Coordinates of C-alpha atoms and ligand atoms in Angstrom, one line a residue:
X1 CA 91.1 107.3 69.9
X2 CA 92.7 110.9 69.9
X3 CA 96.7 111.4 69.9
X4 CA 98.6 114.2 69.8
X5 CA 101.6 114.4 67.4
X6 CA 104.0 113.8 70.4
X7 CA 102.1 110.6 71.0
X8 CA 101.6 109.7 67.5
X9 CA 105.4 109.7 67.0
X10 CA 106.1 107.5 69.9
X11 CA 103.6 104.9 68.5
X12 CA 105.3 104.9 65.2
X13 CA 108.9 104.3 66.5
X14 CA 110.3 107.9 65.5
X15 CA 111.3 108.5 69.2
X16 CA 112.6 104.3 69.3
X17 CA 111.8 101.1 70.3
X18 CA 111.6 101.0 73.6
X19 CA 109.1 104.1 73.5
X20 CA 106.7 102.3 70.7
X21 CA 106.8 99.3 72.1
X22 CA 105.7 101.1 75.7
X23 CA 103.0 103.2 73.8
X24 CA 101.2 100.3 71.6
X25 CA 100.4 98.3 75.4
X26 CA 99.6 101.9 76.6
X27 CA 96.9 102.5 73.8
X28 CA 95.8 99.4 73.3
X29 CA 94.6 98.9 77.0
X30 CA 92.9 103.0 76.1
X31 CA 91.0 101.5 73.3
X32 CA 90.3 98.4 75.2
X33 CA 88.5 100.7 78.4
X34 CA 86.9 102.8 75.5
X35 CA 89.1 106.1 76.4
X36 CA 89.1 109.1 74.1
X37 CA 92.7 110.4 74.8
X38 CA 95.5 109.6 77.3
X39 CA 96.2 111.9 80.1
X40 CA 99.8 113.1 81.1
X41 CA 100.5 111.0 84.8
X42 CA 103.1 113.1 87.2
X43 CA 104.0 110.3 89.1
X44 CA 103.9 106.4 89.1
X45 CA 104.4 103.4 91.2
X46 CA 105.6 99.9 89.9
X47 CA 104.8 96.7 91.9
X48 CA 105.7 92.7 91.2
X49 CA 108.6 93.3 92.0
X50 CA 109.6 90.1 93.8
X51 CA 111.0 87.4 92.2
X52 CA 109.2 85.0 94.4
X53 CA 106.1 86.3 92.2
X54 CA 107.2 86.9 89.0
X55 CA 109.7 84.6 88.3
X56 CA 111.7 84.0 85.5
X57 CA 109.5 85.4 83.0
X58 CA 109.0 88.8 84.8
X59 CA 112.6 89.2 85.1
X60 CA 113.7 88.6 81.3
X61 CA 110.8 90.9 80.5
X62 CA 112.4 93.7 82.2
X63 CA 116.0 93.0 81.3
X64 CA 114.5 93.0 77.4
X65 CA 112.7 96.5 78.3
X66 CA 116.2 97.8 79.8
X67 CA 118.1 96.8 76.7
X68 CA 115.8 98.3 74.2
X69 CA 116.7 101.2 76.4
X70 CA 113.5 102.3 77.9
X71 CA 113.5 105.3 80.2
X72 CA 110.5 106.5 82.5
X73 CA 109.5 109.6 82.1
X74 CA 107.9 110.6 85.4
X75 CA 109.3 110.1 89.3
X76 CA 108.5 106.3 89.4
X77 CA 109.1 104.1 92.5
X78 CA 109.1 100.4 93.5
X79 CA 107.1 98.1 95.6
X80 CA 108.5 95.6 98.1
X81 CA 110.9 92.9 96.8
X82 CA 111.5 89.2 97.8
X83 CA 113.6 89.9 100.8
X84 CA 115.9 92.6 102.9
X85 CA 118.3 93.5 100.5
X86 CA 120.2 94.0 103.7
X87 CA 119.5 91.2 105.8
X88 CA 118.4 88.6 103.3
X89 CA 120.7 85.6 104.9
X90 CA 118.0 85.5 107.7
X91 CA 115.3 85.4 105.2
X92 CA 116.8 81.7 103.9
X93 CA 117.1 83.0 100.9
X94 CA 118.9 81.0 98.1
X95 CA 121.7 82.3 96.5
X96 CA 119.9 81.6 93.0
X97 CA 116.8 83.6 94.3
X98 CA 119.2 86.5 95.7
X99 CA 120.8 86.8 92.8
X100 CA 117.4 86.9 90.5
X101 CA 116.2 89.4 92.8
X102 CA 118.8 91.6 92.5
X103 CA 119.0 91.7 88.7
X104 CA 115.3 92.7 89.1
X105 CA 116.1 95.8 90.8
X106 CA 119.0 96.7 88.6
X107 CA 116.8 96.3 85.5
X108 CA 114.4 98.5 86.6
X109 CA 116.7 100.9 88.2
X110 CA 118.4 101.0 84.8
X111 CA 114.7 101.8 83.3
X112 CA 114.8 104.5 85.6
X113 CA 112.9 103.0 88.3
X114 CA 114.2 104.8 92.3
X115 CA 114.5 101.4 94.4
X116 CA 112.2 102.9 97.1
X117 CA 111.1 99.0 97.5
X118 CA 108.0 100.2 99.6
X119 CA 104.4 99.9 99.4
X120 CA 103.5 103.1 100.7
X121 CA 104.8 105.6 98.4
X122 CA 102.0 108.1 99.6
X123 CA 103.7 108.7 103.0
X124 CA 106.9 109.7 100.7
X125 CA 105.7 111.6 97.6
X126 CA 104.8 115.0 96.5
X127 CA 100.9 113.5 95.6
X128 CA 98.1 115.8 95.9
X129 CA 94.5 116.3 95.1
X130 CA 93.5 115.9 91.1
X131 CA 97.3 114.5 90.4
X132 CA 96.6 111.9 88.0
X133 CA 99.0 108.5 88.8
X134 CA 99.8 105.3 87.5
X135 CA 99.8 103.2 90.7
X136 CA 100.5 99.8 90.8
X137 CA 100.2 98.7 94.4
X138 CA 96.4 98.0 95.0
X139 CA 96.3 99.6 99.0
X140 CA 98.9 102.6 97.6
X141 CA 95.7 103.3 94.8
X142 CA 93.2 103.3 97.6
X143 CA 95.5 105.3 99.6
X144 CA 95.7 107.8 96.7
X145 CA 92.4 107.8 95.5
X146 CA 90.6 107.9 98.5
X147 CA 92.3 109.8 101.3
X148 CA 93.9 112.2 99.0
X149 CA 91.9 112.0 96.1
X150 CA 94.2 111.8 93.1
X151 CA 93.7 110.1 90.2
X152 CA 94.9 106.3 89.5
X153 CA 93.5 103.6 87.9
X154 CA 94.4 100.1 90.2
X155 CA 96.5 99.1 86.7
X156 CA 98.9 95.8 86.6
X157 CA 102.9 96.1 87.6
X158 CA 103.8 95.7 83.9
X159 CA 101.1 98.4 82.5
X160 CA 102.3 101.0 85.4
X161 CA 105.6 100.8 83.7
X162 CA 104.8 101.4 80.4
X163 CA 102.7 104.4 81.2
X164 CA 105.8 105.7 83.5
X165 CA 107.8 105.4 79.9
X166 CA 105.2 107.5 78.1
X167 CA 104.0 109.4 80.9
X168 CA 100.5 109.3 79.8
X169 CA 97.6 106.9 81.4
X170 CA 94.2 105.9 79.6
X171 CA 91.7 108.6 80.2
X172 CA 89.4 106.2 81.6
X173 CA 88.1 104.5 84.6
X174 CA 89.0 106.1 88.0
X175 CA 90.6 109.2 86.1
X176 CA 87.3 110.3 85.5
X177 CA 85.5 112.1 87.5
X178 CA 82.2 110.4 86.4
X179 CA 83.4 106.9 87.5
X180 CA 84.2 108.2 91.4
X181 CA 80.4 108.6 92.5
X182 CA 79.3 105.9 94.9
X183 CA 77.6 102.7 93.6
X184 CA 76.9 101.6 96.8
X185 CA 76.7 102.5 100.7
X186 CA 78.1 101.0 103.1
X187 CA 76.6 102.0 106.8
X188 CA 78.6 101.0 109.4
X189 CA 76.9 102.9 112.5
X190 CA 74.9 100.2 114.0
X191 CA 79.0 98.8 115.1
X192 CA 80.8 101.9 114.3
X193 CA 81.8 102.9 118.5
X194 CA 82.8 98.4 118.5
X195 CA 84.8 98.7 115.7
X196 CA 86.6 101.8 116.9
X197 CA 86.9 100.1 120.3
X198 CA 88.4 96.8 119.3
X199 CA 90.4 98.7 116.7
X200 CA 88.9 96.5 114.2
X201 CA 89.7 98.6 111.0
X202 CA 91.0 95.7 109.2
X203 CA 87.8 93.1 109.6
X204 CA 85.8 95.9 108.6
X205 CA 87.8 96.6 105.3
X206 CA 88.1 93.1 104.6
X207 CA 84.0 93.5 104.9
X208 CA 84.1 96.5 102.5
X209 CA 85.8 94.8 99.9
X210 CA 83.8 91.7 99.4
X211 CA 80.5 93.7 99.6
X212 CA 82.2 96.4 97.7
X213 CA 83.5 93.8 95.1
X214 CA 84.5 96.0 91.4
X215 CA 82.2 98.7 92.9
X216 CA 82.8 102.1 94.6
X217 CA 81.5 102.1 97.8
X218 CA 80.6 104.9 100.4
X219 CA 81.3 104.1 103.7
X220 CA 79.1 105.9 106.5
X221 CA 79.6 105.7 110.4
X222 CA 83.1 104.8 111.0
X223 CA 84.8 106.6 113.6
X224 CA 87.8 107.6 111.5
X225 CA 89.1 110.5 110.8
X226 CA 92.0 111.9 108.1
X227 CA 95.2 112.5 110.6
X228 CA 94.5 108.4 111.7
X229 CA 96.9 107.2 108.4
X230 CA 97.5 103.7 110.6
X231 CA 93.7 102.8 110.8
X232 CA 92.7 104.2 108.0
X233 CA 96.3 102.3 106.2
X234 CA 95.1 99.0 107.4
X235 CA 91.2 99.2 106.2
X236 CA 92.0 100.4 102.5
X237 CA 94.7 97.8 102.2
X238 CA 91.9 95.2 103.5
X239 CA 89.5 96.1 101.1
X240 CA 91.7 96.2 98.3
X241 CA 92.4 92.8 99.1
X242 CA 88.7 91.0 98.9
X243 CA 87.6 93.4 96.5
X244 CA 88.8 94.9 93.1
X245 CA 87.8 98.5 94.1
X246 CA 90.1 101.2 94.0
X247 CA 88.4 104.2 95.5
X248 CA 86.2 104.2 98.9
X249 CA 84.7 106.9 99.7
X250 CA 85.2 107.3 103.8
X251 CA 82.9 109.6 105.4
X252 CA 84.9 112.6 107.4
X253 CA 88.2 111.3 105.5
X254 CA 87.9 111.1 101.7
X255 CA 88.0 115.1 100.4
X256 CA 85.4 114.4 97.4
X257 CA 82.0 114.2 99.0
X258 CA 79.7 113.2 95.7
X259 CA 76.1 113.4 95.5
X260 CA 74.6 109.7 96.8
X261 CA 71.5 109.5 94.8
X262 CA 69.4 106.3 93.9
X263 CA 72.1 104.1 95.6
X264 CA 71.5 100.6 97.2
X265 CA 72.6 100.6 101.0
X266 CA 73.9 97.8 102.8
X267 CA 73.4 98.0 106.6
X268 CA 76.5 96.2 108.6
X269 CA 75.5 94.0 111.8
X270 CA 77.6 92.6 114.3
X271 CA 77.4 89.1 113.0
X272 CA 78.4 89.8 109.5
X273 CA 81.7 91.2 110.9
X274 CA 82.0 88.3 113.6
X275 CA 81.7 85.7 110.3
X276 CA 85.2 87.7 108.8
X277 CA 86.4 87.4 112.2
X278 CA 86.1 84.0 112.9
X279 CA 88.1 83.4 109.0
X280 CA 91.0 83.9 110.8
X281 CA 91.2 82.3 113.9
X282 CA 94.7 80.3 113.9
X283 CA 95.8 78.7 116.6
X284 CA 99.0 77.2 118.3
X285 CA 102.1 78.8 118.5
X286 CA 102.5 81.5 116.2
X287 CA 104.9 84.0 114.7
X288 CA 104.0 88.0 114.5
X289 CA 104.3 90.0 111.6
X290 CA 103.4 93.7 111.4
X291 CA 103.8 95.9 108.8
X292 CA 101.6 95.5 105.9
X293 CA 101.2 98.3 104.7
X294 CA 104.6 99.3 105.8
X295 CA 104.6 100.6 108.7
X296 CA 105.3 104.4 109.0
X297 CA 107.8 105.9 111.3
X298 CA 105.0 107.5 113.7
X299 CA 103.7 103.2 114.0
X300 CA 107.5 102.3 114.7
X301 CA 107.9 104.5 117.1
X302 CA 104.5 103.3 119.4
X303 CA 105.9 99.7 119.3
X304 CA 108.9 101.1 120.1
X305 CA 107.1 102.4 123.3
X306 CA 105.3 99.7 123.7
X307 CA 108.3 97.2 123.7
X308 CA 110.7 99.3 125.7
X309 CA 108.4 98.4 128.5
X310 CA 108.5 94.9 128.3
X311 CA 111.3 92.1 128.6
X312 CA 111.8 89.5 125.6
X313 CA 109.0 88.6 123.4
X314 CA 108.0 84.7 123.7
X315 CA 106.2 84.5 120.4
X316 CA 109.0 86.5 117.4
X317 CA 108.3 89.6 116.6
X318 CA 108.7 90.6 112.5
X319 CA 108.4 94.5 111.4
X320 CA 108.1 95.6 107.6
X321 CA 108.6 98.9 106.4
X322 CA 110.8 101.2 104.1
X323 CA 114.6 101.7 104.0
X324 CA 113.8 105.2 104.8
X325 CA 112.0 104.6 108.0
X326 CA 115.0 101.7 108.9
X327 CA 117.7 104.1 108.4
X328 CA 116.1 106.0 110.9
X329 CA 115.5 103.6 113.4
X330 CA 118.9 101.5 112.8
X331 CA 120.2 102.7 116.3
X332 CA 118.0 100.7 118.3
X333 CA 117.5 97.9 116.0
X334 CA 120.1 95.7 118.2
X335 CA 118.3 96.2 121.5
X336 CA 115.0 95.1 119.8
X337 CA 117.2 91.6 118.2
X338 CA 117.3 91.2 121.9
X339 CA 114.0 91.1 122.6
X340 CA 113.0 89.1 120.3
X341 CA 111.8 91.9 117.7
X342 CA 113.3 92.0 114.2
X343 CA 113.0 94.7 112.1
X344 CA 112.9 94.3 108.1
X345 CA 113.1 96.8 105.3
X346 CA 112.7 96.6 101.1
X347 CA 110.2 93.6 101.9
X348 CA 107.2 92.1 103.3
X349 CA 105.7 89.5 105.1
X350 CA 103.5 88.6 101.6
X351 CA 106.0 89.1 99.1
X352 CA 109.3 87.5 100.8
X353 CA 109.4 83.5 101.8
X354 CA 107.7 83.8 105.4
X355 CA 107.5 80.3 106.0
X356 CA 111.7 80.0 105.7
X357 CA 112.1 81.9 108.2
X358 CA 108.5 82.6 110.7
X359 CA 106.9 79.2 110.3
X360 CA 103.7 78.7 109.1
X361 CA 101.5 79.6 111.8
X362 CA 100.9 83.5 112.1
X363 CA 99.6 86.4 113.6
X364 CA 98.7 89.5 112.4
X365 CA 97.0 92.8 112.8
X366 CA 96.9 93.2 108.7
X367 CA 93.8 92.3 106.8
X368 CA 95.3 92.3 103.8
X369 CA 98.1 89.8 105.2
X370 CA 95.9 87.7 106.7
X371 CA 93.7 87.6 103.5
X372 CA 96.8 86.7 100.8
X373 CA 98.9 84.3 103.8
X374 CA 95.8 82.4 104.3
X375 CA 95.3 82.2 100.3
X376 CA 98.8 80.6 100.7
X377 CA 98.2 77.9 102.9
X378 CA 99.7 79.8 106.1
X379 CA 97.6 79.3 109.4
X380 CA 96.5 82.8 110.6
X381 CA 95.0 84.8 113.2
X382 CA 94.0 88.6 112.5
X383 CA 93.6 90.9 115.5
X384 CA 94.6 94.2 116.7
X385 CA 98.1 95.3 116.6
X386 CA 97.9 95.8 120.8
X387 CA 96.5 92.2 120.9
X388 CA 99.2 91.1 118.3
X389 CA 101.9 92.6 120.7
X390 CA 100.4 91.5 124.1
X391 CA 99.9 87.8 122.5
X392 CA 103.7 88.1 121.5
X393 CA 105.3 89.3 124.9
X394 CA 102.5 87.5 127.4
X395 CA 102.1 84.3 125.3
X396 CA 98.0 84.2 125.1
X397 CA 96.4 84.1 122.2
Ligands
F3S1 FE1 102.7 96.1 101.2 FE2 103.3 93.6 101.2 FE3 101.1 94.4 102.3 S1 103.6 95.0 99.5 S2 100.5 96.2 101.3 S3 103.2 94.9 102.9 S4 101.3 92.6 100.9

């Protein structure tokens, strides 16, 4: 594989440690995709984060890293952490877990890392068309690739980092332009109007992803459309999380429109997205969780709306999203305590210890909750975020 002096030098140490240490995973994951060169990243995006999923070995790793004095070398941010940094008490968190959790986010703030502690770094950076990324976070590389169509391979938490240290990322897989043509359709117009009618974005993502599996799909005869970043937010996130894609094509949404030549389609009926459906049908009393992908401040502000008009919510009400969006919010987060709504920043609903603190029986509007709580043993019901809402403030399911 090609380096240039600059890289040859941080593989053999001249520019330290930390930097050759960084460089050999960097190049040995190049030679292990078959990649010519490295390409220089502008931007990248660090998840495992929490402690709840890392652990004790995740957080010596990075301590090590930050003592060998390893800096990134691009804008790098960080995915979600174990709980509010602000409002962890609540959470039932441990003081042996806070404190973990906290040297987490010094180590890699110390590595450089900004402690964004959000999932949707898209809505916040300065990404654009043909930027190549090193993107962690498997719906913030859909999100990329897809809607804005940069360049980011769907790489590990640990490998992210390295590549933010040397700034460079394999030339391979989705950084080329060859390996972002469709391998398969996916038509969806036979249920496109139902789906856009029972805003069910995030059963048909779920659907994209296991038919989908490693493969690129391109999705035909949804309704969406690029401005709708909430439906469009919810169905990448879903089929990153029952497939191992990172780029689908969206008809009328993703900017690269490749020739489709020679390439399998699979037609969706009703009844294959009635059986995702009815994989998530909970039942009993049950908590609600929004929020995964954080929510944006535009979604805040409709629930906002939505709850100003109603008294208190029978069934609790949890909201995820950035600091950023929190900060700007704080002001009426007391009124919504009062109604039962409780809004959470720097974590999620996956990554913190939901069962300490919302039970174990859940709702959500969130494929890719609903997909990884279930996987943990939680009971859960996906619908649409007005259902989620109306089940919490009316009581029906
Ligand atoms: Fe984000 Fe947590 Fe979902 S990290 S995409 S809210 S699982």
């Amino acid at each position: 594989m090609y380096l240039d002096p600059e890289e040859e030098k941080m593989l053999n140490g001249e520019f330290g440690e930390a930097l050759a240490l960084a460089m050999k995973s960097v190049v040995r994951v190049a030679e292990a995709l078959g990649a010519e060169r490295l390409v220089r990243i502008k931007n990248a995006h660090v998840s495992g984060i929490s402690y709840k999923n890392i652990g004790d070995e995740g957080l010596e790793f990075l301590e090590e890293l930050a003592r060998k004095g390893a800096r990134v070398s691009v804008p790098t941010t960080m995915n979600p952490a174990g709980f509010d940094t602000g409002n962890w008490m609540f959470m039932g968190i441990d003081s042996d877990f806070y404190k973990k959790q906290m040297r987490i986010i010094e180590a890699l703030s110390a590595l450089g890392v900004k402690p964004t502690l959000t999932c949707t770094p898209y809505l916040y950076g300065d990404i654009h068309y043909g930027d190549h990324l090193a993107w962690s976070e498997s719906n913030a590389v859909l999100y990329a690739n897809s809607v804005i169509g940069a360049r980011t391979n769907r790489d590990g938490g640990p490998l992210a980092l390295f590549e933010a240290v040397v700034g460079r990322a394999p030339l391979a897989g989705l950084h080329l332009e060859a390996n972002r043509i469709p391998q398969l359709v996916i038509d969806f117009s036979d249920i496109g109007r139902t789906i856009e009618a029972e805003s069910a974005y995030s059963a048909a993502g779920l659907l994209v992803g296991s038919l989908s599996g490693e493969k690129v799909p391109l999705v035909r005869g949804l309704e969406l459309t690029p401005g709708r970043t909430s439906e469009i937010k919810l169905f990448l996130a879903a089929a990153g999380a029952s497939g191992g894609t990172g780029l689908v094509l969206i008809e009328n949404v993703s900017p690269e429109k490749p020739q489709v030549v020679g390439v399998e389609t699979v037609k969706v009926d009703a009844g294959m997205l009635r059986e995702v459906r009815e994989a998530y049908l909970g039942g009993g009393e049950a908590t609600v969780v929004l929020g995964c992908p954080h929510l944006s401040i535009e979604e805040i502000i409709d629930i906002l709306r939505l709850v100003n008009e109603r008294g208190a919510a029978k069934h609790k009400v949890f909201l995820y999203t950035s600091r950023t969006v929190y900060e700007s919010v704080r002001g009426v987060i007391p009124k919504l305590k009062e109604k039962n709504v409780h809004v959470f920043a720097d974590t999620c609903m996956v990554v913190s210890p939901l069962s300490r603190y919302a039970g174990t029986s859940i709702v959500t509007d969130s494929g890719k909750a609903a997909f990884y709580l279930k996987a943990q043993g939680y009971d859960v019901t996906l619908m649409p975020r007005q259902r989620a809402l109306d089940y919490a403030f009316g009581g029906e399911a």
